[in-house]
Amino acid sequence: MKTLVIYLMAGKATPELAAAAAEGGADVVELGFPFSDPLADGPVIRRAGEQALAEGMRTEACLECLARARELIPRTPLVPMTYAALLEAYGWERFVEDARGAGATSLIVADLPAGERPEVRRVQLVAPTSTDERLRVAAQQTDGWLYLVTLTGTTGARKEVSPALAGLVERARAVADVPLYAGFGISTPEHARATARLCDGVVVGSRAVEVAQEGPQALRAYVRSLREALDSL
Amino acid sequence: MSTTAGGLFGTYGGRFVPETLVPALDELDAGWRDAQADESFRAELDELGRTFAGRPTPLTRAERFAPGKRVYLKREDLLHTGAHKLNNALGQAVLARRLGKSRIVAETGAGQHGVATATVCARFGLECVVYMGEEDMRRQRPNVERMELLGAEVRPVDFGTRTLKEATSEAIRDWITNVATTHYLIGSCVGPAPYPEIVRELQSVIGREARAQFLEAEGRLPEVVLACVGGGSNAIGMFAGFLDDAQVRLVGVEAAEAASLGTGRAAVLHGARSSVLADADGQIADAHSISAGLDYPGVGPEHAWLRDSGRADYLTTTDDEALVAFRELTRLEGIIPALEPAHALARVRELDEQHVLVCLSGRGDKDLAEVLAH
């Protein structure tokens, strides 16, 4: 069984969307806590973040969103994904505690590289540019699984699966004994299947955020199409 | 010289970047240490400074602007391309060539850093892409034309504030995408380590020259040194020459509605922790200034540290005060300053000190349309 991770931007309708993603077959839901200057994100997630901020999705509101999602889908792992600026402002320890209290099972901080703030337990990201030494540090420090950034670039749909992924998987396997889930650039069931052949799961973000704007029904159907693609392997 | 341990200035600085960039920053750091230890690197920069950039720049007494005081202007406006930005662009271009990078990406606000970057790329035959906010492209049209003439591609940034903040984010995103071939030629003493230190060192030529020139002219050191602060690179370069002279007061001048040091709080922006205009949730606030070069909500981490330690003071100047200083320096001294250093000039005459050194970081040709419109 390959793991399917779906990213959604926090917002008023997000708890219901998270439930729809889980019904469609998502194993893990990432919940974006928006930041005004998201360096790792391409246009789709950047715009979704701008909109969420305009609707008042500040840290407290995001934590409430997380708690409501937790009520609706008590068994699905929920992982806030955000930027260091939010933790710096809220207090690093307090953020971790309050996120756990609201139902988070882990955390991703897009601009906090492995080795920095090891006390903040989180899913570490590795990239095709990561050295073997950095892969080792990330694998040691990561929380549950390792997030493989498939390409050198920002988030957003691409036409093809990154050719850099196979080499990254090979290098990561050599040093990590945790599952490897790959994300960035994956948008179609074909991408998901091709990517999952190489590793243990996939993360779908930008395209899921776009489909989510059409409502829970559309998202459920989209996630189901990804699920079926993975299950056909 | 400042204490930097692990890229930190006190608790400021650091590296808050996506993993993709960490190996590139490590490579940059190693290349920078290597270059600093290499006599030929410094010799090449000195040679370029003298024969290409026009160093040393003069020190000019501003007697009619500040009668009764001994006020001197460090004339970075006379540097090739019209601003201090070239010191940094030249140094980083030489560094990029040592690192084997063939493509340069940069951000620009007022356009001065973009022009300096386009200039060094033309000089060394490097591909050049400059990100610039649409609002700044409107305000600084002549500089857009200069960059294009020099062979750079200017990419408009049409979202968010449409100014330097967004241009910087887009330049970093380009770097993330093209990191194998590309050097990010950051324009100020901001960004992830080791950039703040690199930019400070490359700009410190301003302070070194000015200190010797002031001693030569007055037989003593200035009582106070002023420079405008947006990201803070001309100021940090000027201050670097005087940090060890405890009797010399250091004063940075920010735009009143872009006062990252005056009214900001500790926050993370563009890869570093510094004093930033941000709200209680860490979301970055908009800055406002008539001067595109000061219209930035962040500031170099070393300035935040100099403020906290009490070594430097930071004042503010409003748009209107800067415009008055701009016109007065022009009429009284025959020097048209950029709007950025006009913010520092605006605070000069009210100082108690008599012996004053001001960094005139750039010339005002680019600002004529904006000034005439007010």
Coordinates of C-alpha atoms in Angstrom, one line a residue:
Chain A
M1 CA 0.0 0.0 0.0
K2 CA 1.3 3.4 -1.0
T3 CA 0.6 6.4 1.2
L4 CA -1.4 9.3 -0.2
V5 CA -0.8 12.7 1.5
I6 CA -3.0 15.6 0.5
Y7 CA -2.2 19.3 1.3
L8 CA -4.9 21.8 1.9
M9 CA -4.7 25.5 2.9
A10 CA -6.3 26.3 6.2
G11 CA -9.6 28.2 5.8
K12 CA -13.2 28.3 7.0
A13 CA -14.3 25.4 4.8
T14 CA -11.1 23.3 5.3
P15 CA -12.3 20.9 8.0
E16 CA -15.0 19.6 5.7
L17 CA -12.5 19.5 2.8
A18 CA -10.1 17.5 4.9
A19 CA -12.9 15.1 5.7
A20 CA -13.7 14.8 2.0
A21 CA -10.0 14.1 1.2
A22 CA -10.0 11.4 3.9
E23 CA -13.2 9.8 2.4
G24 CA -11.5 9.9 -1.0
G25 CA -8.6 7.9 0.3
A26 CA -6.1 10.3 1.7
D27 CA -3.9 8.7 4.4
V28 CA -2.5 11.9 5.8
V29 CA -3.7 15.5 5.5
E30 CA -1.3 18.4 5.6
L31 CA -2.8 21.7 6.7
G32 CA -1.1 24.8 5.4
F33 CA -0.8 27.6 7.9
P34 CA -0.4 30.6 5.6
F35 CA 2.6 33.0 5.6
S36 CA 2.8 36.3 3.8
D37 CA 6.2 35.5 2.1
P38 CA 6.3 31.7 1.4
L39 CA 9.7 31.2 -0.3
A40 CA 9.1 27.5 -1.1
D41 CA 5.8 28.0 -2.8
G42 CA 4.8 28.5 -6.4
P43 CA 1.8 30.7 -7.5
V44 CA -1.1 28.4 -6.6
I45 CA -0.2 27.9 -2.9
R46 CA 1.1 31.5 -2.7
R47 CA -2.3 32.8 -3.9
A48 CA -4.2 30.4 -1.6
G49 CA -2.1 31.7 1.3
E50 CA -2.8 35.3 0.4
Q51 CA -6.5 34.6 0.2
A52 CA -6.5 32.7 3.5
L53 CA -4.7 35.6 5.3
A54 CA -7.2 38.0 3.8
E55 CA -9.9 35.9 5.4
G56 CA -8.2 36.1 8.8
M57 CA -6.5 32.8 8.9
R58 CA -3.9 33.8 11.4
T59 CA -2.2 31.3 13.7
E60 CA -5.0 31.0 16.3
A61 CA -7.6 30.6 13.5
C62 CA -5.5 27.9 11.9
L63 CA -5.2 26.0 15.2
E64 CA -9.0 26.1 15.5
C65 CA -9.3 24.9 11.9
L66 CA -7.0 22.0 12.8
A67 CA -9.1 21.2 15.9
R68 CA -12.3 21.1 13.9
A69 CA -10.7 18.9 11.3
R70 CA -9.5 16.6 14.1
E71 CA -13.2 16.2 15.3
L72 CA -14.4 15.3 11.8
I73 CA -11.7 12.8 11.0
P74 CA -10.4 11.5 14.3
R75 CA -8.2 8.8 12.9
T76 CA -6.4 10.6 10.0
P77 CA -2.9 12.0 10.7
L78 CA -3.0 15.8 10.4
V79 CA 0.2 17.7 9.8
P80 CA 0.4 21.5 9.9
M81 CA 2.8 22.8 7.2
T82 CA 4.1 26.3 7.7
Y83 CA 7.1 28.7 7.8
A84 CA 9.5 29.6 10.7
A85 CA 8.1 33.1 10.9
L86 CA 4.8 31.8 12.5
L87 CA 6.7 29.7 15.1
E88 CA 9.1 32.6 15.8
A89 CA 6.1 34.9 16.5
Y90 CA 3.9 32.4 18.4
G91 CA 6.8 30.9 20.4
W92 CA 8.5 27.7 19.1
E93 CA 7.6 25.4 22.1
R94 CA 4.2 26.9 22.5
F95 CA 3.4 26.4 18.8
V96 CA 4.4 22.7 19.0
E97 CA 2.4 22.1 22.1
D98 CA -0.7 23.9 20.9
A99 CA -0.6 22.2 17.5
R100 CA -0.4 18.8 19.3
G101 CA -3.2 19.9 21.6
A102 CA -5.4 20.8 18.6
G103 CA -4.8 17.4 17.0
A104 CA -1.6 17.6 15.0
T105 CA 0.3 14.4 14.6
S106 CA 3.5 16.0 13.4
L107 CA 4.7 19.3 11.8
I108 CA 6.4 20.5 8.6
V109 CA 8.4 23.8 8.6
A110 CA 9.3 24.6 4.9
D111 CA 12.2 26.9 5.7
L112 CA 13.7 25.2 8.7
P113 CA 16.4 22.9 7.3
A114 CA 17.5 19.8 9.1
G115 CA 20.0 20.5 11.8
E116 CA 18.3 23.7 12.8
R117 CA 16.2 23.6 16.0
P118 CA 16.3 19.8 16.4
E119 CA 14.1 20.1 19.4
V120 CA 11.2 21.0 17.1
R121 CA 10.1 17.4 16.2
R122 CA 9.0 17.5 12.6
V123 CA 8.9 15.8 9.2
Q124 CA 12.2 16.8 7.5
L125 CA 12.5 17.7 3.9
V126 CA 15.3 16.6 1.6
A127 CA 16.0 17.8 -1.9
P128 CA 18.0 16.6 -5.0
T129 CA 20.7 19.1 -3.9
S130 CA 21.0 17.6 -0.4
T131 CA 24.4 16.1 0.2
D132 CA 24.6 12.5 1.6
E133 CA 25.6 14.0 4.9
R134 CA 22.5 16.2 5.1
L135 CA 20.3 13.3 4.0
R136 CA 21.7 11.4 7.0
V137 CA 21.0 14.2 9.4
A138 CA 17.5 14.7 8.1
A139 CA 16.8 10.9 8.3
Q140 CA 18.0 10.8 11.9
Q141 CA 15.9 13.8 13.0
T142 CA 12.8 13.3 11.0
D143 CA 9.4 12.4 12.6
G144 CA 8.0 9.3 11.0
W145 CA 8.7 9.8 7.3
L146 CA 11.0 11.7 5.1
Y147 CA 9.6 14.3 2.7
L148 CA 11.4 14.0 -0.6
V149 CA 11.3 17.3 -2.6
T150 CA 11.3 15.8 -6.1
L151 CA 12.9 18.7 -7.9
T152 CA 14.9 21.9 -7.5
G153 CA 12.1 24.4 -7.5
T154 CA 9.0 25.6 -5.7
T155 CA 5.6 23.9 -5.2
G156 CA 3.3 23.6 -8.2
A157 CA 2.1 21.2 -10.9
R158 CA 4.6 20.1 -13.6
K159 CA 4.1 18.2 -16.8
E160 CA 6.4 15.3 -16.0
V161 CA 7.7 13.5 -13.0
S162 CA 11.1 14.9 -12.0
P163 CA 14.0 13.0 -13.4
A164 CA 15.9 13.9 -10.2
L165 CA 13.7 11.8 -8.0
A166 CA 15.1 8.3 -8.7
G167 CA 18.6 9.3 -7.7
L168 CA 17.3 11.0 -4.6
V169 CA 15.3 7.9 -3.5
E170 CA 18.3 5.7 -4.0
R171 CA 20.5 8.0 -1.9
A172 CA 17.8 8.4 0.8
R173 CA 17.2 4.6 1.0
A174 CA 20.9 4.1 1.8
V175 CA 20.7 6.2 5.0
A176 CA 17.0 6.2 6.1
D177 CA 14.9 3.4 7.5
V178 CA 11.7 5.5 7.5
P179 CA 9.1 5.7 4.7
L180 CA 9.9 8.1 1.8
Y181 CA 7.1 10.2 0.5
A182 CA 7.7 12.4 -2.5
G183 CA 6.1 15.7 -3.2
F184 CA 6.3 18.9 -5.4
G185 CA 5.1 18.9 -9.0
I186 CA 2.7 15.9 -8.7
S187 CA -0.8 16.6 -10.0
T188 CA -2.3 13.8 -12.0
P189 CA -3.1 10.1 -11.2
E190 CA -0.4 9.2 -13.8
H191 CA 2.2 11.3 -12.0
A192 CA 1.1 9.8 -8.7
R193 CA 1.5 6.3 -9.9
A194 CA 4.8 6.9 -11.7
T195 CA 6.2 8.6 -8.5
A196 CA 4.9 5.9 -6.2
R197 CA 6.6 3.2 -8.1
L198 CA 9.9 4.8 -6.9
C199 CA 9.0 5.4 -3.2
D200 CA 6.5 4.7 -0.5
G201 CA 4.0 7.5 -1.0
V202 CA 3.2 10.8 -2.7
V203 CA 2.2 14.3 -1.5
V204 CA -0.1 16.3 -3.7
G205 CA -0.5 20.0 -2.9
S206 CA -1.1 22.7 -5.5
R207 CA -3.5 20.7 -7.6
A208 CA -5.4 19.6 -4.5
V209 CA -5.7 23.2 -3.4
E210 CA -7.1 24.2 -6.8
V211 CA -9.6 21.3 -6.8
A212 CA -10.6 22.1 -3.2
Q213 CA -11.9 25.5 -4.5
E214 CA -14.6 23.6 -6.3
G215 CA -15.8 22.1 -3.0
P216 CA -15.7 18.8 -1.1
Q217 CA -17.4 16.7 -3.7
A218 CA -14.9 17.6 -6.4
L219 CA -12.0 17.1 -4.0
R220 CA -13.3 13.7 -2.9
A221 CA -13.5 12.6 -6.5
Y222 CA -10.0 13.9 -7.3
V223 CA -8.4 12.3 -4.2
R224 CA -10.2 9.0 -5.1
S225 CA -8.7 9.1 -8.6
L226 CA -5.2 9.5 -7.0
R227 CA -6.0 6.7 -4.6
E228 CA -7.1 4.3 -7.4
A229 CA -3.9 5.1 -9.3
L230 CA -1.8 4.2 -6.3
D231 CA -3.8 1.1 -5.5
S232 CA -3.4 -0.2 -9.1
L233 CA 0.3 -0.6 -8.5
Chain B
M1 CA 34.6 44.1 13.4
S2 CA 31.3 42.4 14.4
T3 CA 31.2 39.1 16.1
T4 CA 29.6 36.6 13.8
A5 CA 29.3 33.0 15.0
G6 CA 27.5 30.5 12.9
G7 CA 26.1 33.3 10.8
L8 CA 24.5 35.0 13.8
F9 CA 24.7 38.6 15.0
G10 CA 23.6 38.1 18.6
T11 CA 20.3 36.3 18.1
Y12 CA 19.8 37.7 14.6
G13 CA 20.6 36.3 11.3
G14 CA 20.8 32.5 10.6
R15 CA 19.4 30.5 7.7
F16 CA 15.7 30.1 7.3
V17 CA 15.5 28.7 3.8
P18 CA 14.2 25.6 2.0
E19 CA 16.5 22.6 2.1
T20 CA 17.2 23.0 -1.6
L21 CA 19.3 26.1 -0.9
V22 CA 21.3 24.8 2.1
P23 CA 24.0 23.1 0.0
A24 CA 24.3 26.2 -2.2
L25 CA 24.8 28.4 0.9
D26 CA 27.4 26.0 2.2
E27 CA 29.2 26.2 -1.1
L28 CA 29.0 30.0 -1.1
D29 CA 30.3 30.1 2.4
A30 CA 33.3 27.9 1.6
G31 CA 33.9 29.9 -1.6
W32 CA 33.8 33.2 0.3
R33 CA 36.3 31.9 3.0
D34 CA 38.5 30.7 0.3
A35 CA 38.4 34.0 -1.6
Q36 CA 39.1 36.0 1.6
A37 CA 42.2 34.0 2.2
D38 CA 43.3 34.5 -1.3
E39 CA 45.5 37.6 -1.9
S40 CA 44.6 37.6 -5.6
F41 CA 40.9 38.0 -4.8
R42 CA 41.5 41.2 -2.9
A43 CA 43.9 42.4 -5.5
E44 CA 41.4 41.8 -8.3
L45 CA 38.7 43.7 -6.4
D46 CA 41.1 46.6 -5.7
E47 CA 42.0 46.8 -9.4
L48 CA 38.4 46.7 -10.5
G49 CA 37.6 49.4 -7.9
R50 CA 40.2 51.7 -9.2
T51 CA 40.1 51.1 -13.0
F52 CA 36.4 50.3 -13.5
A53 CA 34.3 51.6 -10.6
G54 CA 36.1 54.9 -9.8
R55 CA 37.4 54.3 -6.3
P56 CA 38.4 56.0 -4.1
T57 CA 35.3 58.2 -4.2
P58 CA 35.9 61.8 -2.9
L59 CA 34.9 63.3 0.4
T60 CA 33.1 66.7 -0.1
R61 CA 32.5 69.4 2.5
A62 CA 28.9 70.6 2.5
E63 CA 29.5 74.1 3.8
R64 CA 26.4 75.9 2.4
F65 CA 24.1 73.0 3.3
A66 CA 25.1 73.0 6.9
P67 CA 26.7 76.4 7.7
G68 CA 28.7 76.5 11.0
K69 CA 29.2 72.7 11.0
R70 CA 31.9 70.6 9.6
V71 CA 29.8 68.3 7.5
Y72 CA 31.3 66.0 4.9
L73 CA 29.7 63.8 2.3
K74 CA 31.2 60.5 1.2
R75 CA 30.5 60.6 -2.5
E76 CA 29.3 57.1 -3.4
D77 CA 27.0 59.0 -5.9
L78 CA 30.2 59.4 -8.0
L79 CA 30.8 55.7 -8.2
H80 CA 30.2 54.1 -11.6
T81 CA 26.5 53.4 -12.1
G82 CA 25.7 56.2 -9.6
A83 CA 25.5 54.4 -6.2
H84 CA 27.4 52.3 -3.7
K85 CA 25.6 49.2 -4.9
L86 CA 28.5 48.5 -7.4
N87 CA 30.9 47.7 -4.6
N88 CA 28.9 44.7 -3.7
A89 CA 27.9 43.7 -7.2
L90 CA 31.5 43.7 -8.4
G91 CA 32.7 41.6 -5.4
Q92 CA 29.9 39.0 -5.7
A93 CA 30.4 38.8 -9.5
V94 CA 34.0 37.9 -9.0
L95 CA 33.0 35.4 -6.3
A96 CA 30.3 33.9 -8.6
R97 CA 33.0 33.3 -11.3
R98 CA 35.2 31.6 -8.8
L99 CA 32.2 29.4 -7.9
G100 CA 31.8 28.6 -11.6
K101 CA 28.3 30.1 -11.9
S102 CA 27.3 31.5 -15.3
R103 CA 23.9 33.0 -14.5
I104 CA 23.1 35.8 -12.0
V105 CA 19.8 36.5 -10.5
A106 CA 19.1 39.6 -8.4
E107 CA 16.2 41.7 -6.9
T108 CA 16.0 45.5 -7.1
G109 CA 13.9 48.2 -5.5
A110 CA 15.2 51.6 -6.6
G111 CA 16.9 49.9 -9.5
Q112 CA 20.4 50.9 -8.4
H113 CA 21.3 47.4 -7.4
G114 CA 19.7 46.0 -10.6
V115 CA 21.8 48.5 -12.7
A116 CA 25.0 47.6 -10.8
T117 CA 24.3 43.9 -11.3
A118 CA 23.4 44.3 -15.0
T119 CA 26.7 46.3 -15.3
V120 CA 28.9 43.7 -13.8
C121 CA 27.2 40.9 -15.8
A122 CA 27.9 42.9 -19.0
R123 CA 31.5 43.4 -17.9
F124 CA 32.0 39.7 -17.2
G125 CA 29.7 38.2 -19.8
L126 CA 27.2 36.6 -17.3
E127 CA 23.5 36.0 -18.0
C128 CA 21.5 38.4 -15.9
V129 CA 17.9 38.3 -14.6
V130 CA 16.6 41.0 -12.3
Y131 CA 13.3 40.9 -10.5
M132 CA 11.6 44.2 -9.9
G133 CA 8.2 45.1 -8.5
E134 CA 5.7 46.6 -11.0
E135 CA 5.3 49.6 -8.7
D136 CA 9.0 50.2 -8.6
M137 CA 9.3 49.8 -12.4
R138 CA 6.8 52.6 -12.6
R139 CA 8.7 54.8 -10.1
Q140 CA 12.2 54.1 -11.5
R141 CA 11.6 53.9 -15.2
P142 CA 15.1 55.2 -16.3
N143 CA 16.8 52.4 -14.3
V144 CA 14.6 49.7 -16.0
E145 CA 15.8 51.1 -19.4
R146 CA 19.4 51.1 -18.3
M147 CA 19.2 47.5 -17.1
E148 CA 17.7 46.4 -20.4
L149 CA 20.3 48.3 -22.4
L150 CA 23.0 46.5 -20.4
G151 CA 21.5 43.2 -21.5
A152 CA 19.7 42.2 -18.4
E153 CA 16.2 40.7 -18.5
V154 CA 14.0 42.6 -16.1
R155 CA 11.1 40.4 -14.8
P156 CA 8.1 42.4 -13.4
V157 CA 6.7 41.1 -10.1
D158 CA 3.0 41.8 -10.2
F159 CA 1.7 40.4 -6.9
G160 CA 1.6 41.4 -3.3
T161 CA 3.2 44.8 -2.6
R162 CA 4.7 44.9 -6.1
T163 CA 7.9 46.3 -4.5
L164 CA 11.3 45.1 -3.2
K165 CA 9.8 42.6 -0.7
E166 CA 8.1 40.6 -3.4
A167 CA 11.0 41.0 -5.9
T168 CA 13.3 39.5 -3.3
S169 CA 11.0 36.5 -2.7
E170 CA 10.8 35.9 -6.5
A171 CA 14.6 36.2 -6.9
I172 CA 15.0 33.6 -4.1
R173 CA 12.4 31.3 -5.8
D174 CA 14.3 31.6 -9.1
W175 CA 17.5 30.7 -7.3
I176 CA 15.8 27.6 -5.7
T177 CA 14.8 26.6 -9.2
N178 CA 18.1 27.2 -11.0
V179 CA 20.5 26.7 -8.2
A180 CA 23.0 24.6 -10.1
T181 CA 24.0 27.3 -12.6
T182 CA 22.9 30.4 -10.8
H183 CA 24.4 32.8 -8.2
Y184 CA 21.9 34.9 -6.3
L185 CA 23.5 38.4 -6.2
I186 CA 21.6 39.8 -3.2
G187 CA 21.7 43.6 -3.0
S188 CA 21.8 44.3 0.6
C189 CA 23.1 43.0 3.9
V190 CA 20.0 40.9 4.3
G191 CA 19.1 37.2 3.5
P192 CA 20.5 34.0 4.9
A193 CA 24.0 33.6 6.2
P194 CA 26.6 34.2 4.8
Y195 CA 25.1 37.0 2.7
P196 CA 24.9 39.7 5.4
E197 CA 28.6 39.2 6.2
I198 CA 29.6 39.1 2.6
V199 CA 27.8 42.3 1.7
R200 CA 29.1 44.1 4.8
E201 CA 32.7 43.1 3.9
L202 CA 32.3 44.2 0.3
Q203 CA 30.8 47.6 1.3
S204 CA 33.3 48.2 4.1
V205 CA 35.5 49.9 1.6
I206 CA 33.2 53.0 2.1
G207 CA 34.0 53.2 5.7
R208 CA 37.7 52.5 5.3
E209 CA 38.2 55.2 2.7
A210 CA 35.9 57.7 4.5
R211 CA 37.7 57.3 7.8
A212 CA 41.1 58.0 6.3
Q213 CA 39.7 60.9 4.2
F214 CA 38.0 62.5 7.2
L215 CA 41.2 62.2 9.3
E216 CA 43.1 63.8 6.4
A217 CA 40.6 66.7 6.0
E218 CA 40.0 67.5 9.7
G219 CA 42.9 65.9 11.5
R220 CA 40.4 64.0 13.7
L221 CA 37.6 61.5 13.5
P222 CA 33.9 62.6 13.0
E223 CA 31.8 62.8 16.1
V224 CA 28.9 61.2 14.3
V225 CA 28.5 59.2 11.1
L226 CA 25.1 59.0 9.3
A227 CA 23.7 56.8 6.6
C228 CA 20.3 55.9 5.4
V229 CA 19.0 52.4 6.1
G230 CA 16.6 50.4 3.9
G231 CA 18.2 46.9 3.9
G232 CA 21.2 48.7 5.3
S233 CA 24.1 48.0 3.1
N234 CA 25.6 51.5 2.6
A235 CA 25.2 52.1 6.4
I236 CA 26.8 48.8 7.4
G237 CA 29.7 49.5 5.0
M238 CA 30.2 53.0 6.4
F239 CA 29.8 51.8 10.0
A240 CA 32.3 49.0 9.5
G241 CA 35.0 51.6 9.3
F242 CA 34.1 53.1 12.7
L243 CA 32.8 50.2 14.8
D244 CA 36.0 50.1 16.8
D245 CA 36.1 53.9 17.4
A246 CA 33.9 53.9 20.4
Q247 CA 33.8 57.7 20.5
V248 CA 32.2 57.9 17.0
R249 CA 28.4 57.8 17.2
L250 CA 26.8 55.8 14.5
V251 CA 23.3 56.8 13.3
G252 CA 21.2 55.0 10.7
V253 CA 18.2 56.9 9.3
E254 CA 15.1 55.0 8.2
A255 CA 12.0 56.1 6.2
A256 CA 9.3 56.8 8.8
E257 CA 6.9 54.3 7.4
A258 CA 9.5 51.7 6.7
A259 CA 11.3 51.8 10.0
S260 CA 12.1 48.1 10.5
L261 CA 14.4 49.0 13.4
G262 CA 12.3 51.8 14.9
T263 CA 9.0 50.1 15.0
G264 CA 9.6 46.5 13.9
R265 CA 9.8 43.4 16.0
A266 CA 11.9 40.2 15.8
A267 CA 10.6 38.1 12.9
V268 CA 11.8 35.9 10.0
L269 CA 11.9 37.4 6.5
H270 CA 13.9 36.3 3.4
G271 CA 15.9 33.7 5.2
A272 CA 17.0 35.5 8.3
R273 CA 15.7 36.6 11.7
S274 CA 15.9 40.3 12.1
S275 CA 13.9 43.3 13.2
V276 CA 11.0 43.4 10.7
L277 CA 7.7 45.3 10.2
A278 CA 5.4 42.4 11.1
D279 CA 2.3 41.7 13.1
A280 CA 1.9 39.7 16.2
D281 CA 1.5 36.5 14.2
G282 CA 4.7 37.0 12.3
Q283 CA 3.0 38.0 9.0
I284 CA 5.1 40.7 7.2
A285 CA 3.5 44.2 7.0
D286 CA 3.7 46.6 4.2
A287 CA 6.3 49.3 4.3
H288 CA 5.8 52.7 2.6
S289 CA 8.3 55.2 1.4
I290 CA 8.7 57.7 -1.4
S291 CA 12.1 56.2 -1.8
A292 CA 11.9 52.8 -3.5
G293 CA 15.3 51.8 -2.0
L294 CA 14.0 52.3 1.6
D295 CA 10.6 50.7 0.9
Y296 CA 11.4 47.4 2.5
P297 CA 9.9 45.9 5.8
G298 CA 13.1 44.1 6.8
V299 CA 16.7 45.2 7.6
G300 CA 20.1 43.5 7.8
P301 CA 20.4 41.4 11.0
E302 CA 23.6 43.1 12.0
H303 CA 21.7 46.4 12.3
A304 CA 19.2 44.8 14.7
W305 CA 22.2 43.7 16.7
L306 CA 23.9 47.1 16.6
R307 CA 20.6 48.6 17.8
D308 CA 20.1 46.2 20.7
S309 CA 23.7 46.6 21.8
G310 CA 23.4 50.4 21.8
R311 CA 26.4 50.8 19.4
A312 CA 24.2 52.5 16.8
D313 CA 21.1 54.7 17.0
Y314 CA 18.4 54.7 14.4
L315 CA 16.3 57.7 13.6
T316 CA 13.5 58.3 11.0
T317 CA 12.7 60.8 8.3
T318 CA 9.4 61.4 6.7
D319 CA 8.8 61.6 2.9
D320 CA 8.3 65.4 3.1
E321 CA 11.5 65.9 5.1
A322 CA 13.5 63.9 2.6
L323 CA 12.1 66.0 -0.3
V324 CA 13.1 69.2 1.5
A325 CA 16.7 67.8 2.0
F326 CA 16.8 66.6 -1.6
R327 CA 16.0 70.1 -2.9
E328 CA 18.3 71.9 -0.5
L329 CA 21.4 69.8 -1.2
T330 CA 20.7 70.3 -4.9
R331 CA 20.4 74.1 -4.7
L332 CA 23.0 74.7 -2.0
E333 CA 25.8 72.3 -3.0
G334 CA 25.1 71.5 -6.7
I335 CA 24.7 67.8 -5.8
I336 CA 21.5 66.0 -6.7
P337 CA 21.3 63.2 -4.1
A338 CA 19.1 60.1 -4.4
L339 CA 16.0 60.2 -2.3
E340 CA 17.5 57.4 -0.1
P341 CA 20.5 59.4 1.3
A342 CA 18.3 62.5 1.4
H343 CA 16.7 60.8 4.4
A344 CA 20.1 60.9 6.2
L345 CA 20.7 64.5 5.1
A346 CA 17.4 65.6 6.6
R347 CA 18.7 64.8 10.1
V348 CA 22.1 66.5 9.8
R349 CA 21.4 70.1 10.8
E350 CA 19.6 69.3 14.0
L351 CA 22.5 67.3 15.4
D352 CA 24.4 68.6 18.4
E353 CA 27.6 67.3 17.0
Q354 CA 29.8 69.6 14.8
H355 CA 32.0 67.1 13.0
V356 CA 29.6 65.0 10.8
L357 CA 30.2 62.4 8.1
V358 CA 27.3 61.4 5.9
C359 CA 27.2 58.6 3.3
L360 CA 25.8 60.1 0.1
S361 CA 25.0 56.6 -1.2
G362 CA 23.7 57.5 -4.6
R363 CA 22.8 60.2 -7.1
G364 CA 19.2 61.4 -7.7
D365 CA 18.8 61.3 -11.5
K366 CA 16.5 58.2 -11.1
D367 CA 14.3 60.2 -8.7
L368 CA 13.6 63.3 -10.8
A369 CA 10.2 62.2 -12.0
E370 CA 9.1 61.3 -8.5
V371 CA 10.4 64.5 -7.0
L372 CA 8.9 66.7 -9.7
A373 CA 5.5 65.1 -9.2
H374 CA 5.4 66.2 -5.5

